[in-house]
PDB file of C-alpha atoms in Angstrom:
ATOM      1  CA  ASP A   1     -16.129 -10.461   9.098  1.00  0.00           C
ATOM      2  CA  GLY A   2     -15.116  -6.921   8.872  1.00  0.00           C
ATOM      3  CA  GLY A   3     -13.012  -5.718   5.762  1.00  0.00           C
ATOM      4  CA  ILE A   4     -12.968  -3.739   2.556  1.00  0.00           C
ATOM      5  CA  THR A   5     -14.617  -4.871  -0.841  1.00  0.00           C
ATOM      6  CA  GLN A   6     -13.560  -3.725  -4.023  1.00  0.00           C
ATOM      7  CA  SER A   7     -15.401  -4.290  -6.915  1.00  0.00           C
ATOM      8  CA  PRO A   8     -15.280  -5.488  -9.846  1.00  0.00           C
ATOM      9  CA  LYS A   9     -11.895  -7.462  -9.596  1.00  0.00           C
ATOM     10  CA  TYR A  10     -11.449  -7.151 -13.445  1.00  0.00           C
ATOM     11  CA  LEU A  11     -12.737  -4.387 -15.632  1.00  0.00           C
ATOM     12  CA  PHE A  12     -11.999  -3.868 -19.304  1.00  0.00           C
ATOM     13  CA  ARG A  13     -12.469   0.060 -20.799  1.00  0.00           C
ATOM     14  CA  LYS A  14     -12.323   1.087 -24.304  1.00  0.00           C
ATOM     15  CA  GLU A  15     -10.670   4.536 -24.664  1.00  0.00           C
ATOM     16  CA  GLY A  16     -12.865   7.286 -24.022  1.00  0.00           C
ATOM     17  CA  GLN A  17     -15.108   5.732 -21.500  1.00  0.00           C
ATOM     18  CA  ASN A  18     -15.258   6.263 -17.934  1.00  0.00           C
ATOM     19  CA  VAL A  19     -15.240   3.671 -15.556  1.00  0.00           C
ATOM     20  CA  THR A  20     -16.221   3.455 -11.894  1.00  0.00           C
ATOM     21  CA  LEU A  21     -14.379   1.290  -9.398  1.00  0.00           C
ATOM     22  CA  SER A  22     -16.382   0.479  -5.838  1.00  0.00           C
ATOM     23  CA  CYS A  23     -14.973   0.560  -2.606  1.00  0.00           C
ATOM     24  CA  GLU A  24     -17.046  -0.275   0.870  1.00  0.00           C
ATOM     25  CA  GLN A  25     -15.504  -1.184   4.272  1.00  0.00           C
ATOM     26  CA  ASN A  26     -17.299  -1.966   7.171  1.00  0.00           C
ATOM     27  CA  LEU A  27     -14.313  -1.435   9.529  1.00  0.00           C
ATOM     28  CA  ASN A  28     -16.029   1.854  10.909  1.00  0.00           C
ATOM     29  CA  HIS A  29     -12.770   3.599   9.699  1.00  0.00           C
ATOM     30  CA  ASP A  30     -13.017   7.318   9.107  1.00  0.00           C
ATOM     31  CA  ALA A  31     -10.171   7.830   6.695  1.00  0.00           C
ATOM     32  CA  MET A  32      -9.779   5.971   3.154  1.00  0.00           C
ATOM     33  CA  TYR A  33      -7.669   6.048   0.511  1.00  0.00           C
ATOM     34  CA  TRP A  34      -7.073   4.952  -3.214  1.00  0.00           C
ATOM     35  CA  TYR A  35      -3.628   3.700  -4.569  1.00  0.00           C
ATOM     36  CA  ARG A  36      -2.636   2.756  -7.753  1.00  0.00           C
ATOM     37  CA  GLN A  37      -0.014   0.357  -8.380  1.00  0.00           C
ATOM     38  CA  ASP A  38       2.364  -0.139 -11.283  1.00  0.00           C
ATOM     39  CA  PRO A  39       4.862  -2.771 -12.195  1.00  0.00           C
ATOM     40  CA  GLY A  40       8.196  -1.950 -10.723  1.00  0.00           C
ATOM     41  CA  GLN A  41       6.825   1.049  -8.885  1.00  0.00           C
ATOM     42  CA  GLY A  42       5.607   1.565  -5.234  1.00  0.00           C
ATOM     43  CA  LEU A  43       2.059   2.469  -4.360  1.00  0.00           C
ATOM     44  CA  ARG A  44       1.140   5.837  -5.545  1.00  0.00           C
ATOM     45  CA  LEU A  45      -1.680   8.024  -3.646  1.00  0.00           C
ATOM     46  CA  ILE A  46      -4.578   9.011  -6.049  1.00  0.00           C
ATOM     47  CA  TYR A  47      -7.048  10.686  -3.679  1.00  0.00           C
ATOM     48  CA  TYR A  48      -7.954  10.193   0.100  1.00  0.00           C
ATOM     49  CA  SER A  49     -10.567  11.238   2.507  1.00  0.00           C
ATOM     50  CA  GLN A  50     -10.450  11.581   6.229  1.00  0.00           C
ATOM     51  CA  ILE A  51     -13.628  12.601   6.978  1.00  0.00           C
ATOM     52  CA  VAL A  52     -17.194  11.933   5.057  1.00  0.00           C
ATOM     53  CA  ASN A  53     -18.126  14.861   2.592  1.00  0.00           C
ATOM     54  CA  ASP A  54     -14.132  15.825   2.476  1.00  0.00           C
ATOM     55  CA  PHE A  55     -11.446  14.521   0.388  1.00  0.00           C
ATOM     56  CA  GLN A  56      -8.070  15.691  -0.776  1.00  0.00           C
ATOM     57  CA  LYS A  57      -5.437  15.079  -4.057  1.00  0.00           C
ATOM     58  CA  GLY A  58      -2.929  12.529  -3.731  1.00  0.00           C
ATOM     59  CA  ASP A  59       0.199  12.553  -5.841  1.00  0.00           C
ATOM     60  CA  ILE A  60      -1.488  11.402  -8.941  1.00  0.00           C
ATOM     61  CA  ALA A  61      -5.014  13.071  -8.851  1.00  0.00           C
ATOM     62  CA  GLU A  62      -5.283  13.945 -12.816  1.00  0.00           C
ATOM     63  CA  GLY A  63      -7.619  12.321 -14.357  1.00  0.00           C
ATOM     64  CA  TYR A  64      -9.313  10.661 -11.594  1.00  0.00           C
ATOM     65  CA  SER A  65     -12.414  11.533  -9.445  1.00  0.00           C
ATOM     66  CA  VAL A  66     -13.977  10.600  -6.240  1.00  0.00           C
ATOM     67  CA  SER A  67     -16.753  11.389  -3.765  1.00  0.00           C
ATOM     68  CA  ARG A  68     -17.351  10.530  -0.101  1.00  0.00           C
ATOM     69  CA  GLU A  69     -21.252  10.748   0.222  1.00  0.00           C
ATOM     70  CA  LYS A  70     -20.907   7.814   3.182  1.00  0.00           C
ATOM     71  CA  LYS A  71     -18.471   6.698   5.495  1.00  0.00           C
ATOM     72  CA  GLU A  72     -18.560   3.092   4.332  1.00  0.00           C
ATOM     73  CA  SER A  73     -18.162   4.097   0.711  1.00  0.00           C
ATOM     74  CA  PHE A  74     -15.277   6.025  -1.619  1.00  0.00           C
ATOM     75  CA  PRO A  75     -15.927   5.228  -5.511  1.00  0.00           C
ATOM     76  CA  LEU A  76     -13.237   6.155  -7.635  1.00  0.00           C
ATOM     77  CA  THR A  77     -14.052   7.292 -11.207  1.00  0.00           C
ATOM     78  CA  VAL A  78     -11.353   6.776 -13.806  1.00  0.00           C
ATOM     79  CA  THR A  79     -12.087   9.528 -16.664  1.00  0.00           C
ATOM     80  CA  SER A  80     -11.272   9.611 -20.133  1.00  0.00           C
ATOM     81  CA  ALA A  81      -8.660  12.341 -19.155  1.00  0.00           C
ATOM     82  CA  GLN A  82      -6.492   9.611 -17.659  1.00  0.00           C
ATOM     83  CA  LYS A  83      -3.640   8.723 -20.223  1.00  0.00           C
ATOM     84  CA  ASN A  84      -2.637   5.632 -19.058  1.00  0.00           C
ATOM     85  CA  PRO A  85      -4.942   3.942 -16.841  1.00  0.00           C
ATOM     86  CA  THR A  86      -4.486   0.345 -17.515  1.00  0.00           C
ATOM     87  CA  ALA A  87      -3.217  -0.470 -13.709  1.00  0.00           C
ATOM     88  CA  PHE A  88      -3.769  -2.579 -10.576  1.00  0.00           C
ATOM     89  CA  TYR A  89      -6.301  -0.078  -8.081  1.00  0.00           C
ATOM     90  CA  LEU A  90      -6.067  -0.721  -4.535  1.00  0.00           C
ATOM     91  CA  CYS A  91      -8.607   0.825  -1.911  1.00  0.00           C
ATOM     92  CA  ALA A  92      -7.626   1.144   1.867  1.00  0.00           C
ATOM     93  CA  SER A  93      -8.884   2.758   5.046  1.00  0.00           C
ATOM     94  CA  SER A  94      -7.495   3.235   8.425  1.00  0.00           C
ATOM     95  CA  ARG A  95      -8.875   3.741  11.518  1.00  0.00           C
ATOM     96  CA  THR A  96      -6.729   7.177  12.070  1.00  0.00           C
ATOM     97  CA  PRO A  97      -4.922   9.258   9.266  1.00  0.00           C
ATOM     98  CA  TRP A  98      -1.570   7.519  10.886  1.00  0.00           C
ATOM     99  CA  GLY A  99      -2.391   3.783  11.765  1.00  0.00           C
ATOM    100  CA  GLU A 100      -1.753   0.986   9.418  1.00  0.00           C
ATOM    101  CA  LEU A 101      -3.839   0.502   6.259  1.00  0.00           C
ATOM    102  CA  PHE A 102      -6.281  -2.133   5.557  1.00  0.00           C
ATOM    103  CA  PHE A 103      -6.411  -3.057   1.914  1.00  0.00           C
ATOM    104  CA  GLY A 104      -8.966  -4.530  -0.452  1.00  0.00           C
ATOM    105  CA  GLU A 105      -7.997  -6.969  -2.783  1.00  0.00           C
ATOM    106  CA  GLY A 106      -7.429  -4.728  -5.804  1.00  0.00           C
ATOM    107  CA  SER A 107      -9.060  -4.123  -9.158  1.00  0.00           C
ATOM    108  CA  ARG A 108      -7.103  -4.506 -12.216  1.00  0.00           C
ATOM    109  CA  LEU A 109      -8.341  -2.053 -14.964  1.00  0.00           C
ATOM    110  CA  THR A 110      -7.290  -2.732 -18.556  1.00  0.00           C
ATOM    111  CA  VAL A 111      -7.717  -0.511 -21.465  1.00  0.00           C
ATOM    112  CA  LEU A 112      -8.407  -1.979 -24.677  1.00  0.00           C
TER     113      LEU A 112
ATOM    114  CA  GLU B   1      12.435  15.651  -0.810  1.00  0.00           C
ATOM    115  CA  ASP B   2      10.983  12.649   1.103  1.00  0.00           C
ATOM    116  CA  GLN B   3      11.815   9.215  -0.338  1.00  0.00           C
ATOM    117  CA  VAL B   4      11.589   5.629   0.820  1.00  0.00           C
ATOM    118  CA  THR B   5      14.099   2.907  -0.922  1.00  0.00           C
ATOM    119  CA  GLN B   6      14.067  -0.693  -0.451  1.00  0.00           C
ATOM    120  CA  SER B   7      16.670  -3.296  -1.360  1.00  0.00           C
ATOM    121  CA  PRO B   8      17.171  -5.324  -3.126  1.00  0.00           C
ATOM    122  CA  GLU B   9      14.393  -5.443  -5.780  1.00  0.00           C
ATOM    123  CA  ALA B  10      14.452  -9.050  -5.974  1.00  0.00           C
ATOM    124  CA  LEU B  11      15.935 -11.610  -3.618  1.00  0.00           C
ATOM    125  CA  ARG B  12      15.675 -15.522  -4.314  1.00  0.00           C
ATOM    126  CA  LEU B  13      16.640 -18.014  -0.948  1.00  0.00           C
ATOM    127  CA  GLN B  14      16.710 -21.594  -0.625  1.00  0.00           C
ATOM    128  CA  GLU B  15      14.259 -22.793   2.230  1.00  0.00           C
ATOM    129  CA  GLY B  16      16.035 -22.288   5.502  1.00  0.00           C
ATOM    130  CA  GLU B  17      18.829 -19.585   4.267  1.00  0.00           C
ATOM    131  CA  SER B  18      17.974 -16.352   6.458  1.00  0.00           C
ATOM    132  CA  SER B  19      18.253 -12.966   4.919  1.00  0.00           C
ATOM    133  CA  SER B  20      17.212  -9.626   5.501  1.00  0.00           C
ATOM    134  CA  LEU B  21      15.691  -6.745   3.574  1.00  0.00           C
ATOM    135  CA  ASN B  22      16.138  -3.265   3.574  1.00  0.00           C
ATOM    136  CA  CYS B  23      14.313  -0.189   3.608  1.00  0.00           C
ATOM    137  CA  SER B  24      16.032   3.021   3.353  1.00  0.00           C
ATOM    138  CA  TYR B  25      14.332   6.345   4.173  1.00  0.00           C
ATOM    139  CA  THR B  26      14.473  10.394   3.964  1.00  0.00           C
ATOM    140  CA  VAL B  27      12.118  12.059   5.433  1.00  0.00           C
ATOM    141  CA  SER B  28      11.623  15.363   7.603  1.00  0.00           C
ATOM    142  CA  GLY B  29      10.148  13.629  10.813  1.00  0.00           C
ATOM    143  CA  LEU B  30       9.216   9.811  11.114  1.00  0.00           C
ATOM    144  CA  ARG B  31       5.651   9.309  12.171  1.00  0.00           C
ATOM    145  CA  GLY B  32       5.742   5.599  11.518  1.00  0.00           C
ATOM    146  CA  LEU B  33       7.391   3.051   9.455  1.00  0.00           C
ATOM    147  CA  PHE B  34       5.228   0.269   8.441  1.00  0.00           C
ATOM    148  CA  TRP B  35       6.038  -3.124   6.606  1.00  0.00           C
ATOM    149  CA  TYR B  36       3.038  -4.834   4.683  1.00  0.00           C
ATOM    150  CA  ARG B  37       3.122  -8.087   2.493  1.00  0.00           C
ATOM    151  CA  GLN B  38       1.627  -8.682  -0.724  1.00  0.00           C
ATOM    152  CA  ASP B  39       0.747 -11.715  -2.476  1.00  0.00           C
ATOM    153  CA  PRO B  40       0.591 -11.876  -6.321  1.00  0.00           C
ATOM    154  CA  GLY B  41      -2.781 -10.310  -7.615  1.00  0.00           C
ATOM    155  CA  LYS B  42      -3.617  -9.622  -4.050  1.00  0.00           C
ATOM    156  CA  GLY B  43      -3.750  -6.599  -1.528  1.00  0.00           C
ATOM    157  CA  PRO B  44      -0.933  -5.891   0.785  1.00  0.00           C
ATOM    158  CA  GLU B  45      -1.767  -7.588   4.197  1.00  0.00           C
ATOM    159  CA  PHE B  46      -0.344  -5.308   7.236  1.00  0.00           C
ATOM    160  CA  LEU B  47       2.679  -7.033   9.135  1.00  0.00           C
ATOM    161  CA  PHE B  48       4.347  -4.204  11.493  1.00  0.00           C
ATOM    162  CA  THR B  49       4.519  -0.643  12.648  1.00  0.00           C
ATOM    163  CA  LEU B  50       7.816   0.918  14.340  1.00  0.00           C
ATOM    164  CA  TYR B  51       7.638   4.006  15.508  1.00  0.00           C
ATOM    165  CA  SER B  52      11.229   4.922  17.264  1.00  0.00           C
ATOM    166  CA  ALA B  53      14.785   3.848  16.385  1.00  0.00           C
ATOM    167  CA  GLY B  54      15.780   0.719  18.366  1.00  0.00           C
ATOM    168  CA  GLU B  55      12.455  -0.796  18.575  1.00  0.00           C
ATOM    169  CA  GLU B  56      11.836  -4.268  17.227  1.00  0.00           C
ATOM    170  CA  LYS B  57       8.728  -6.320  16.333  1.00  0.00           C
ATOM    171  CA  GLU B  58       8.414 -10.225  15.491  1.00  0.00           C
ATOM    172  CA  LYS B  59       5.962 -12.380  14.007  1.00  0.00           C
ATOM    173  CA  GLU B  60       6.724 -16.234  13.538  1.00  0.00           C
ATOM    174  CA  ARG B  61       9.837 -15.966  11.262  1.00  0.00           C
ATOM    175  CA  LEU B  62       9.914 -12.194  10.631  1.00  0.00           C
ATOM    176  CA  LYS B  63      11.652  -9.508  12.532  1.00  0.00           C
ATOM    177  CA  ALA B  64      11.295  -5.872  11.807  1.00  0.00           C
ATOM    178  CA  THR B  65      13.655  -3.345  13.108  1.00  0.00           C
ATOM    179  CA  LEU B  66      14.437   0.100  12.984  1.00  0.00           C
ATOM    180  CA  THR B  67      17.212   2.735  13.007  1.00  0.00           C
ATOM    181  CA  LYS B  68      16.894   6.602  12.434  1.00  0.00           C
ATOM    182  CA  LYS B  69      17.599   5.973   8.720  1.00  0.00           C
ATOM    183  CA  GLU B  70      16.508   2.501   7.692  1.00  0.00           C
ATOM    184  CA  SER B  71      14.421  -0.383   8.805  1.00  0.00           C
ATOM    185  CA  PHE B  72      15.030  -4.103   8.276  1.00  0.00           C
ATOM    186  CA  LEU B  73      12.772  -7.168   7.729  1.00  0.00           C
ATOM    187  CA  HIS B  74      14.898 -10.020   8.869  1.00  0.00           C
ATOM    188  CA  ILE B  75      13.786 -13.620   7.812  1.00  0.00           C
ATOM    189  CA  THR B  76      14.612 -16.584   9.683  1.00  0.00           C
ATOM    190  CA  ALA B  77      14.555 -19.849   8.184  1.00  0.00           C
ATOM    191  CA  PRO B  78      12.311 -18.835   5.290  1.00  0.00           C
ATOM    192  CA  LYS B  79       9.564 -21.378   4.030  1.00  0.00           C
ATOM    193  CA  PRO B  80       8.294 -21.446   0.421  1.00  0.00           C
ATOM    194  CA  GLU B  81       4.887 -19.614   1.637  1.00  0.00           C
ATOM    195  CA  ASP B  82       7.012 -16.456   2.895  1.00  0.00           C
ATOM    196  CA  SER B  83       7.128 -15.919  -1.088  1.00  0.00           C
ATOM    197  CA  ALA B  84       5.818 -12.371  -1.566  1.00  0.00           C
ATOM    198  CA  THR B  85       6.663  -9.110  -2.365  1.00  0.00           C
ATOM    199  CA  TYR B  86       7.365  -7.101   1.167  1.00  0.00           C
ATOM    200  CA  LEU B  87       6.402  -3.287   1.048  1.00  0.00           C
ATOM    201  CA  CYS B  88       7.916  -0.790   3.330  1.00  0.00           C
ATOM    202  CA  ALA B  89       5.797   2.538   3.777  1.00  0.00           C
ATOM    203  CA  VAL B  90       6.895   5.709   5.978  1.00  0.00           C
ATOM    204  CA  GLY B  91       4.367   8.206   7.479  1.00  0.00           C
ATOM    205  CA  ALA B  92       5.805  11.676   7.738  1.00  0.00           C
ATOM    206  CA  TYR B  93       5.177  15.003   9.315  1.00  0.00           C
ATOM    207  CA  GLY B  94       4.844  18.268   7.510  1.00  0.00           C
ATOM    208  CA  SER B  95       1.663  19.655   5.672  1.00  0.00           C
ATOM    209  CA  SER B  96       2.462  17.978   2.209  1.00  0.00           C
ATOM    210  CA  ASN B  97       2.086  14.456   4.110  1.00  0.00           C
ATOM    211  CA  THR B  98      -0.853  15.248   6.225  1.00  0.00           C
ATOM    212  CA  GLY B  99      -2.418  11.475   6.373  1.00  0.00           C
ATOM    213  CA  LYS B 100      -0.273  10.174   3.660  1.00  0.00           C
ATOM    214  CA  LEU B 101       2.374   7.107   3.858  1.00  0.00           C
ATOM    215  CA  ILE B 102       5.017   7.016   1.065  1.00  0.00           C
ATOM    216  CA  PHE B 103       5.504   3.801  -0.348  1.00  0.00           C
ATOM    217  CA  GLY B 104       9.032   2.143  -1.684  1.00  0.00           C
ATOM    218  CA  GLN B 105       8.904   0.050  -4.434  1.00  0.00           C
ATOM    219  CA  GLY B 106       8.926  -3.355  -2.772  1.00  0.00           C
ATOM    220  CA  THR B 107      11.365  -6.637  -2.673  1.00  0.00           C
ATOM    221  CA  THR B 108       9.939  -9.672  -4.344  1.00  0.00           C
ATOM    222  CA  LEU B 109      11.231 -12.431  -2.374  1.00  0.00           C
ATOM    223  CA  GLN B 110      11.284 -16.390  -3.570  1.00  0.00           C
ATOM    224  CA  VAL B 111      12.087 -19.067  -1.663  1.00  0.00           C
ATOM    225  CA  LYS B 112      12.612 -22.246  -2.893  1.00  0.00           C
ATOM    226  CA  PRO B 113      12.314 -25.548  -1.383  1.00  0.00           C
TER     227      PRO B 113
END
């Protein structure tokens, strides 16, 4: 079955550590996205990529980095510069930049 | 500034009690309005896309409608399995919003048997 796979589902990080969240899709979609979700707030866009080897900052990119070396993969690194990284992270893809989003199951990051 | 606001924040219904969720938006030019359902601890699941005022779409007990300023998600005779958070998102024209959606905060629906 086609879909988006995020891993790990749960991740614990000590302060000062970088962590990388994996996102893989086999839907053959060009566009991929990373969102952050906090309680009581809407999804906020961290980074997005509309084509391989190209990506743009979203609304809250500070403290995060991404790469898009393959169409299927869009990993997100949460760096030590991110002041409040504890959140639920969602990866998504779409066939076109304006098409409906298909989401993964999410990764919950907790900073200890 | 482009903005999407959902109301109410939370809604509790008895099974069979129909109601509506609201999504109000202010954008420079609407490219599409999307409704998603999200269960706790899961990623959102796509429900509907609406593109122009007057458009309506239905799926089982759900019906989405669109005007120039807002969208409604009508839930007819809900069942406990309809309990979830419903998210609204808007795609807007303009260079600052290329390829991006603006999400509302969501409405959490609880349907009691």
